[in-house]
mmCIF file of C-alpha atoms and ligand atoms in Angstrom:
data_model
loop_
_atom_site.group_PDB
_atom_site.id
_atom_site.type_symbol
_atom_site.label_atom_id
_atom_site.label_comp_id
_atom_site.label_asym_id
_atom_site.label_seq_id
_atom_site.Cartn_x
_atom_site.Cartn_y
_atom_site.Cartn_z
ATOM 1 C CA MET A 271 84.809 29.932 74.634
ATOM 2 C CA PHE A 272 87.930 31.534 75.544
ATOM 3 C CA GLU A 273 89.918 29.183 73.558
ATOM 4 C CA LEU A 274 93.954 30.058 73.391
ATOM 5 C CA GLY A 275 95.336 26.481 72.680
ATOM 6 C CA GLY A 276 97.623 26.575 69.751
ATOM 7 C CA LYS A 277 97.865 30.542 69.556
ATOM 8 C CA SER A 278 101.443 31.537 69.224
ATOM 9 C CA VAL A 279 102.376 34.273 71.686
ATOM 10 C CA VAL A 280 105.389 36.639 72.244
ATOM 11 C CA VAL A 281 105.615 38.204 75.551
ATOM 12 C CA THR A 282 108.498 40.244 76.048
ATOM 13 C CA GLY A 283 109.948 40.761 79.476
ATOM 14 C CA ALA A 284 108.780 37.437 80.119
ATOM 15 C CA THR A 285 111.593 36.041 82.375
ATOM 16 C CA LYS A 286 110.290 37.368 85.812
ATOM 17 C CA GLY A 287 107.617 39.635 87.197
ATOM 18 C CA ILE A 288 104.583 40.398 85.266
ATOM 19 C CA GLY A 289 105.795 39.051 81.912
ATOM 20 C CA TYR A 290 106.615 35.706 83.805
ATOM 21 C CA GLY A 291 102.697 35.769 84.987
ATOM 22 C CA ILE A 292 101.133 36.776 81.639
ATOM 23 C CA ALA A 293 103.626 33.598 79.913
ATOM 24 C CA GLU A 294 102.446 31.388 82.729
ATOM 25 C CA VAL A 295 98.738 31.875 81.774
ATOM 26 C CA PHE A 296 99.033 31.727 78.275
ATOM 27 C CA ALA A 297 101.135 28.517 78.748
ATOM 28 C CA LYS A 298 98.919 26.972 80.573
ATOM 29 C CA ALA A 299 95.885 27.512 78.368
ATOM 30 C CA GLY A 300 97.714 25.674 75.778
ATOM 31 C CA ALA A 301 99.179 28.408 73.890
ATOM 32 C CA ASN A 302 102.892 28.414 72.055
ATOM 33 C CA VAL A 303 104.906 30.949 74.154
ATOM 34 C CA ALA A 304 107.873 32.718 73.258
ATOM 35 C CA VAL A 305 109.808 34.239 75.947
ATOM 36 C CA VAL A 306 111.742 37.410 74.948
ATOM 37 C CA ALA A 307 114.470 39.396 77.139
ATOM 38 C CA ARG A 308 117.996 40.416 77.209
ATOM 39 C CA THR A 309 119.670 38.000 79.663
ATOM 40 C CA ALA A 310 120.286 34.726 77.985
ATOM 41 C CA GLU A 311 120.497 32.311 81.154
ATOM 42 C CA GLU A 312 117.210 34.010 82.449
ATOM 43 C CA VAL A 313 115.625 33.515 79.221
ATOM 44 C CA ARG A 314 116.461 29.994 79.240
ATOM 45 C CA ARG A 315 115.217 29.425 82.862
ATOM 46 C CA ALA A 316 111.829 31.067 82.707
ATOM 47 C CA ALA A 317 111.468 28.597 78.987
ATOM 48 C CA ASP A 318 112.245 25.921 80.888
ATOM 49 C CA ALA A 319 109.617 26.562 83.847
ATOM 50 C CA LEU A 320 107.197 27.091 81.129
ATOM 51 C CA ASP A 321 107.433 24.118 79.518
ATOM 52 C CA ALA A 322 107.289 22.371 82.568
ATOM 53 C CA VAL A 323 103.461 23.762 83.524
ATOM 54 C CA GLY A 324 102.242 24.302 79.576
ATOM 55 C CA SER A 325 101.080 21.828 76.964
ATOM 56 C CA GLY A 326 102.303 24.148 74.190
ATOM 57 C CA ARG A 327 105.547 24.706 73.006
ATOM 58 C CA THR A 328 107.943 27.440 74.497
ATOM 59 C CA LEU A 329 110.606 29.352 73.022
ATOM 60 C CA GLY A 330 113.077 31.264 74.503
ATOM 61 C CA VAL A 331 114.624 34.613 72.544
ATOM 62 C CA CYS A 332 117.134 37.052 73.631
ATOM 63 C CA ALA A 333 116.503 40.774 72.519
ATOM 64 C CA ASP A 334 116.630 44.307 73.381
ATOM 65 C CA ILE A 335 113.335 45.667 72.692
ATOM 66 C CA GLY A 336 115.052 49.297 72.387
ATOM 67 C CA ASP A 337 116.984 48.350 69.143
ATOM 68 C CA PRO A 338 114.871 48.088 65.996
ATOM 69 C CA GLU A 339 116.931 45.387 64.463
ATOM 70 C CA SER A 340 116.831 43.214 67.414
ATOM 71 C CA CYS A 341 113.299 43.358 67.469
ATOM 72 C CA ARG A 342 113.053 42.180 63.692
ATOM 73 C CA GLU A 343 115.634 39.240 64.574
ATOM 74 C CA MET A 344 113.464 38.206 67.906
ATOM 75 C CA SER A 345 110.358 38.244 65.584
ATOM 76 C CA ALA A 346 111.813 36.479 62.533
ATOM 77 C CA GLY A 347 113.173 33.955 65.332
ATOM 78 C CA VAL A 348 109.701 33.189 66.531
ATOM 79 C CA LEU A 349 108.366 32.932 63.045
ATOM 80 C CA ALA A 350 110.961 30.284 62.079
ATOM 81 C CA ALA A 351 109.854 28.076 65.385
ATOM 82 C CA PHE A 352 106.089 28.885 65.593
ATOM 83 C CA ASP A 353 105.133 29.244 62.014
ATOM 84 C CA GLY A 354 103.458 32.465 63.040
ATOM 85 C CA ILE A 355 102.542 35.224 65.514
ATOM 86 C CA ASP A 356 99.101 35.669 66.609
ATOM 87 C CA VAL A 357 99.584 37.512 69.974
ATOM 88 C CA LEU A 358 102.089 39.961 71.276
ATOM 89 C CA CYS A 359 102.143 40.996 74.746
ATOM 90 C CA ALA A 360 104.391 44.080 74.865
ATOM 91 C CA ASN A 361 105.180 44.160 78.420
ATOM 92 C CA ALA A 362 109.135 44.678 78.791
ATOM 93 C CA GLY A 363 110.021 47.812 80.712
ATOM 94 C CA ILE A 364 112.049 49.535 83.041
ATOM 95 C CA MET A 365 111.332 51.557 86.501
ATOM 96 C CA PRO A 366 114.346 53.421 87.521
ATOM 97 C CA GLN A 367 113.741 56.415 89.712
ATOM 98 C CA ALA A 368 115.026 59.671 88.980
ATOM 99 C CA PRO A 369 114.003 63.094 90.869
ATOM 100 C CA LEU A 370 112.911 65.768 88.488
ATOM 101 C CA ALA A 371 115.429 68.285 89.988
ATOM 102 C CA THR A 372 118.394 66.112 89.318
ATOM 103 C CA MET A 373 117.393 63.860 86.225
ATOM 104 C CA THR A 374 119.562 63.814 83.386
ATOM 105 C CA ALA A 375 119.041 63.851 79.893
ATOM 106 C CA ALA A 376 120.529 60.258 79.514
ATOM 107 C CA GLU A 377 118.152 58.994 81.990
ATOM 108 C CA LEU A 378 115.010 60.070 80.358
ATOM 109 C CA SER A 379 116.239 58.707 77.046
ATOM 110 C CA SER A 380 116.964 55.685 78.412
ATOM 111 C CA VAL A 381 113.917 55.135 79.815
ATOM 112 C CA LEU A 382 111.780 56.401 76.570
ATOM 113 C CA ARG A 383 113.640 54.455 74.431
ATOM 114 C CA VAL A 384 113.006 50.936 76.281
ATOM 115 C CA ASN A 385 109.128 51.717 77.349
ATOM 116 C CA LEU A 386 108.006 53.739 74.298
ATOM 117 C CA GLY A 387 110.353 53.023 71.909
ATOM 118 C CA GLY A 388 110.354 49.201 72.598
ATOM 119 C CA THR A 389 106.770 49.266 72.513
ATOM 120 C CA VAL A 390 106.534 50.900 68.937
ATOM 121 C CA PHE A 391 109.621 48.595 67.791
ATOM 122 C CA VAL A 392 108.093 45.383 68.896
ATOM 123 C CA VAL A 393 104.654 46.120 67.290
ATOM 124 C CA GLN A 394 106.393 47.150 64.128
ATOM 125 C CA ALA A 395 108.458 44.005 64.107
ATOM 126 C CA CYS A 396 105.314 41.831 64.666
ATOM 127 C CA LEU A 397 102.990 43.371 62.341
ATOM 128 C CA ASP A 398 103.356 41.287 59.347
ATOM 129 C CA ALA A 399 102.906 38.146 61.291
ATOM 130 C CA LEU A 400 99.976 39.619 63.395
ATOM 131 C CA THR A 401 98.520 40.632 60.202
ATOM 132 C CA ALA A 402 98.541 37.232 58.517
ATOM 133 C CA SER A 403 97.062 35.706 61.554
ATOM 134 C CA GLY A 404 93.763 37.187 60.888
ATOM 135 C CA VAL A 405 93.038 37.775 64.672
ATOM 136 C CA GLY A 406 96.115 39.335 65.350
ATOM 137 C CA ARG A 407 95.944 40.801 69.356
ATOM 138 C CA VAL A 408 98.354 43.057 71.021
ATOM 139 C CA VAL A 409 98.301 43.577 74.780
ATOM 140 C CA LEU A 410 100.484 46.566 76.044
ATOM 141 C CA THR A 411 101.558 46.650 79.450
ATOM 142 C CA SER A 412 100.858 50.491 80.623
ATOM 143 C CA SER A 413 100.597 51.586 84.156
ATOM 144 C CA ILE A 414 98.250 53.349 86.553
ATOM 145 C CA THR A 415 101.765 55.534 87.010
ATOM 146 C CA GLY A 416 101.660 58.133 84.349
ATOM 147 C CA PRO A 417 97.972 57.815 82.732
ATOM 148 C CA ILE A 418 96.191 58.267 86.031
ATOM 149 C CA THR A 419 98.590 58.625 88.830
ATOM 150 C CA GLY A 420 101.918 59.957 89.846
ATOM 151 C CA TYR A 421 104.665 59.310 92.184
ATOM 152 C CA PRO A 422 107.909 61.067 93.229
ATOM 153 C CA GLY A 423 110.665 60.121 91.421
ATOM 154 C CA TRP A 424 109.080 58.669 88.306
ATOM 155 C CA SER A 425 108.049 61.624 86.222
ATOM 156 C CA HIS A 426 110.120 60.368 83.095
ATOM 157 C CA TYR A 427 108.668 56.521 83.680
ATOM 158 C CA GLY A 428 105.003 58.030 84.352
ATOM 159 C CA ALA A 429 105.358 59.875 80.786
ATOM 160 C CA SER A 430 106.567 56.697 79.333
ATOM 161 C CA LYS A 431 103.964 55.040 80.462
ATOM 162 C CA ALA A 432 101.226 57.753 79.225
ATOM 163 C CA ALA A 433 102.822 57.913 76.039
ATOM 164 C CA GLN A 434 102.231 54.047 75.494
ATOM 165 C CA LEU A 435 98.429 55.079 75.393
ATOM 166 C CA GLY A 436 98.670 58.038 72.852
ATOM 167 C CA PHE A 437 100.825 55.189 70.667
ATOM 168 C CA MET A 438 97.848 52.858 71.107
ATOM 169 C CA ARG A 439 95.106 54.990 70.326
ATOM 170 C CA THR A 440 96.519 56.156 66.703
ATOM 171 C CA ALA A 441 97.726 52.181 66.107
ATOM 172 C CA ALA A 442 94.187 50.718 67.151
ATOM 173 C CA ILE A 443 92.852 52.829 64.171
ATOM 174 C CA GLU A 444 95.747 51.986 61.775
ATOM 175 C CA LEU A 445 95.841 48.125 62.795
ATOM 176 C CA ALA A 446 91.830 47.784 62.859
ATOM 177 C CA PRO A 447 91.603 46.985 58.860
ATOM 178 C CA ARG A 448 94.208 44.176 59.473
ATOM 179 C CA GLY A 449 92.125 42.317 61.874
ATOM 180 C CA ILE A 450 94.469 43.199 64.865
ATOM 181 C CA THR A 451 93.180 44.950 68.087
ATOM 182 C CA ILE A 452 95.546 46.590 70.454
ATOM 183 C CA ASN A 453 94.793 47.137 74.076
ATOM 184 C CA ALA A 454 96.523 48.266 77.388
ATOM 185 C CA ILE A 455 96.324 46.948 80.729
ATOM 186 C CA LEU A 456 97.401 49.482 83.582
ATOM 187 C CA PRO A 457 98.544 47.227 86.549
ATOM 188 C CA GLY A 458 98.366 48.799 90.155
ATOM 189 C CA ASN A 459 100.939 47.684 92.219
ATOM 190 C CA ILE A 460 101.705 44.156 91.662
ATOM 191 C CA MET A 461 103.885 42.030 93.924
ATOM 192 C CA THR A 462 107.193 41.429 91.942
ATOM 193 C CA GLU A 463 110.942 41.141 92.922
ATOM 194 C CA GLY A 464 111.090 44.852 91.854
ATOM 195 C CA LEU A 465 108.283 46.170 93.876
ATOM 196 C CA ALA A 466 109.646 44.017 96.738
ATOM 197 C CA ALA A 467 112.834 45.773 96.604
ATOM 198 C CA MET A 468 111.156 48.939 97.298
ATOM 199 C CA GLY A 469 111.148 47.658 101.064
ATOM 200 C CA GLU A 470 108.208 47.064 103.962
ATOM 201 C CA GLU A 471 107.287 50.833 104.415
ATOM 202 C CA TYR A 472 106.362 51.413 100.572
ATOM 203 C CA LEU A 473 104.889 48.019 100.316
ATOM 204 C CA ALA A 474 102.685 48.741 103.656
ATOM 205 C CA GLY A 475 101.757 52.277 102.562
ATOM 206 C CA MET A 476 100.794 50.752 98.829
ATOM 207 C CA THR A 477 98.445 48.003 100.610
ATOM 208 C CA ALA A 478 96.925 50.550 102.794
ATOM 209 C CA ALA A 479 95.808 52.384 99.531
ATOM 210 C CA ILE A 480 94.184 49.783 97.878
ATOM 211 C CA PRO A 481 90.419 49.219 98.493
ATOM 212 C CA ALA A 482 90.872 45.433 97.983
ATOM 213 C CA GLY A 483 93.102 45.496 100.779
ATOM 214 C CA VAL A 484 95.994 43.477 99.056
ATOM 215 C CA LEU A 485 98.699 44.264 96.300
ATOM 216 C CA GLY A 486 97.970 42.139 92.853
ATOM 217 C CA SER A 487 99.603 39.265 91.896
ATOM 218 C CA PRO A 488 101.255 38.751 87.974
ATOM 219 C CA ALA A 489 98.323 36.472 87.258
ATOM 220 C CA ASP A 490 95.949 39.083 87.571
ATOM 221 C CA ILE A 491 97.592 41.037 84.887
ATOM 222 C CA GLY A 492 98.037 37.435 82.959
ATOM 223 C CA HIS A 493 94.201 36.679 83.005
ATOM 224 C CA LEU A 494 93.124 40.083 81.548
ATOM 225 C CA ALA A 495 95.998 39.573 78.696
ATOM 226 C CA ALA A 496 94.479 36.190 78.006
ATOM 227 C CA PHE A 497 90.878 37.556 77.856
ATOM 228 C CA LEU A 498 92.053 40.148 75.321
ATOM 229 C CA ALA A 499 93.580 37.640 73.425
ATOM 230 C CA THR A 500 90.609 35.615 72.602
ATOM 231 C CA ALA A 501 88.047 35.654 69.850
ATOM 232 C CA GLU A 502 85.430 36.834 72.431
ATOM 233 C CA ALA A 503 87.495 40.512 72.811
ATOM 234 C CA GLY A 504 87.799 40.980 69.202
ATOM 235 C CA TYR A 505 85.391 44.212 69.254
ATOM 236 C CA ILE A 506 87.448 45.760 71.977
ATOM 237 C CA THR A 507 90.581 48.020 70.893
ATOM 238 C CA GLY A 508 92.245 51.239 71.820
ATOM 239 C CA GLN A 509 91.091 50.903 75.316
ATOM 240 C CA ALA A 510 92.840 51.021 78.753
ATOM 241 C CA ILE A 511 91.951 48.937 81.511
ATOM 242 C CA ALA A 512 93.005 49.105 85.089
ATOM 243 C CA VAL A 513 94.183 46.358 87.008
ATOM 244 C CA ASP A 514 94.809 47.634 90.812
ATOM 245 C CA GLY A 515 92.054 46.201 93.278
ATOM 246 C CA GLY A 516 90.317 49.948 93.017
ATOM 247 C CA GLN A 517 93.658 51.520 93.952
ATOM 248 C CA THR A 518 92.766 54.704 91.494
ATOM 249 C CA LEU A 519 89.442 55.026 93.191
ATOM 250 C CA PRO A 520 89.924 56.884 96.541
ATOM 251 C CA GLU A 521 89.224 60.544 96.943
ATOM 252 C CA SER A 522 91.422 60.721 100.219
ATOM 253 C CA PRO A 523 93.095 57.992 102.224
ATOM 254 C CA ASP A 524 90.372 58.617 104.684
ATOM 255 C CA ALA A 525 87.916 56.859 101.887
ATOM 256 C CA VAL A 526 89.911 53.367 102.512
ATOM 257 C CA ARG A 527 89.919 53.876 106.215
ATOM 258 C CA PRO A 528 88.318 50.659 107.494
ATOM 259 C CA ARG A 529 84.804 51.277 109.086
HETATM 260 P P1 LIG B 198 110.669 43.091 86.038
HETATM 261 O O1 LIG B 198 110.262 42.244 87.188
HETATM 262 O O2 LIG B 198 112.016 44.215 86.573
HETATM 263 O O3 LIG B 198 111.121 42.438 84.635
HETATM 264 C C1 LIG B 198 111.310 43.225 83.602
HETATM 265 C C2 LIG B 198 111.378 42.175 82.300
HETATM 266 O O4 LIG B 198 111.752 43.236 81.380
HETATM 267 C C3 LIG B 198 112.766 41.171 82.539
HETATM 268 O O5 LIG B 198 112.201 40.131 82.049
HETATM 269 C C4 LIG B 198 114.026 42.047 81.977
HETATM 270 O O6 LIG B 198 114.726 41.079 81.590
HETATM 271 C C5 LIG B 198 112.921 42.631 80.839
HETATM 272 N N1 LIG B 198 113.528 43.835 79.974
HETATM 273 C C6 LIG B 198 113.928 44.541 80.561
HETATM 274 N N2 LIG B 198 114.932 45.587 79.946
HETATM 275 C C7 LIG B 198 114.480 45.090 78.401
HETATM 276 C C8 LIG B 198 114.672 45.326 77.133
HETATM 277 N N3 LIG B 198 115.668 46.543 76.810
HETATM 278 N N4 LIG B 198 114.448 44.461 76.143
HETATM 279 C C9 LIG B 198 114.042 43.308 76.466
HETATM 280 N N5 LIG B 198 113.670 42.795 77.844
HETATM 281 C C10 LIG B 198 113.770 43.612 78.695
HETATM 282 O O7 LIG B 198 109.286 44.339 85.756
HETATM 283 P P2 LIG B 198 107.739 43.952 86.104
HETATM 284 O O8 LIG B 198 107.550 44.993 87.714
HETATM 285 O O9 LIG B 198 107.378 42.889 85.856
HETATM 286 O O10 LIG B 198 107.101 45.240 84.817
HETATM 287 C C11 LIG B 198 106.805 44.755 83.715
HETATM 288 C C12 LIG B 198 106.134 45.840 83.351
HETATM 289 O O11 LIG B 198 104.856 46.214 83.861
HETATM 290 C C13 LIG B 198 106.719 46.927 82.757
HETATM 291 O O12 LIG B 198 106.343 47.780 82.059
HETATM 292 C C14 LIG B 198 106.527 47.938 83.867
HETATM 293 O O13 LIG B 198 106.582 49.303 83.631
HETATM 294 C C15 LIG B 198 104.781 47.346 84.238
HETATM 295 N N6 LIG B 198 104.650 47.823 85.535
HETATM 296 C C16 LIG B 198 104.666 47.105 86.539
HETATM 297 C C17 LIG B 198 104.324 47.362 87.878
HETATM 298 C C18 LIG B 198 104.615 46.551 89.194
HETATM 299 O O14 LIG B 198 104.031 46.640 90.414
HETATM 300 N N7 LIG B 198 105.443 45.632 88.921
HETATM 301 C C19 LIG B 198 103.098 48.286 87.907
HETATM 302 C C20 LIG B 198 102.754 48.988 86.912
HETATM 303 C C21 LIG B 198 103.166 48.552 85.753
HETATM 304 P P3 LIG B 198 116.202 41.351 81.249
HETATM 305 O O15 LIG B 198 116.855 42.595 82.399
HETATM 306 O O16 LIG B 198 117.010 40.592 81.045
HETATM 307 O O17 LIG B 198 116.112 42.017 79.779
#
């Protein structure tokens, strides 16, 4: 059960944070993993690190997911190296903050270009290869922010993460006849460099709001991504699954007060 050895997997935004955690789970399961991001040095470093923990092959590819041509070049590069793409983890995203009162049109379009446009463009670029796989899998990294919750400064970000789900539901119907499933993971607060940069007060407040009592790890997201990529998950499509330690459940802060 749950065999991923030999699968060819593309993970966007895999140089750090959640993307690296996803890539590491697949690498340890014996998959061939392509690390995609914009910064060449970081791509090389992540590919080397994955090479050391995995038994499959690793490949580093520089691409900007917000640019359709760059996505096409990326998928051609992966195909040339791995001879196929079975799994696409469309994970890369940006999370700048901008209060609604002062948000500029440029700030809004930059977030939508990468988080929504980037999701659509990588799926399009990998579509023929995923179809050829016969059991293609797409796993999106959305968020609880937008689809379920809100947070000041992230209205544009939340909108982009909710938009990924709207895209997914129609994509699931269009891709089903090709044997491709597409699902979304909604991470809660996952311990990454970006989250750490929010500061101790933010981290303490978030931890206090989580029934599980701890922040998530990138591997927590990687394990669900890996499951959704298996043959056993083949009848699951178009679904949004929160991985948040119960963070979205309490009706009030009192509900998570220690008793
Ligand atoms: P992160 O640590 O900031 O890493 C982002 C990754 O995406 C990096 O590899 C980055 O590399 C790459 N990237 C950014 N823009 C790109 C572009 N235009 N083209 C290609 N690659 C790009 O982010 P993270 O916190 O792990 O978040 C990853 C995903 O999880 C995002 O979609 C985010 O919305 C979602 N998420 C995160 C959390 C959390 O708690 N951390 C919670 C909910 C959802 P380069 O900059 O070199 O390109």
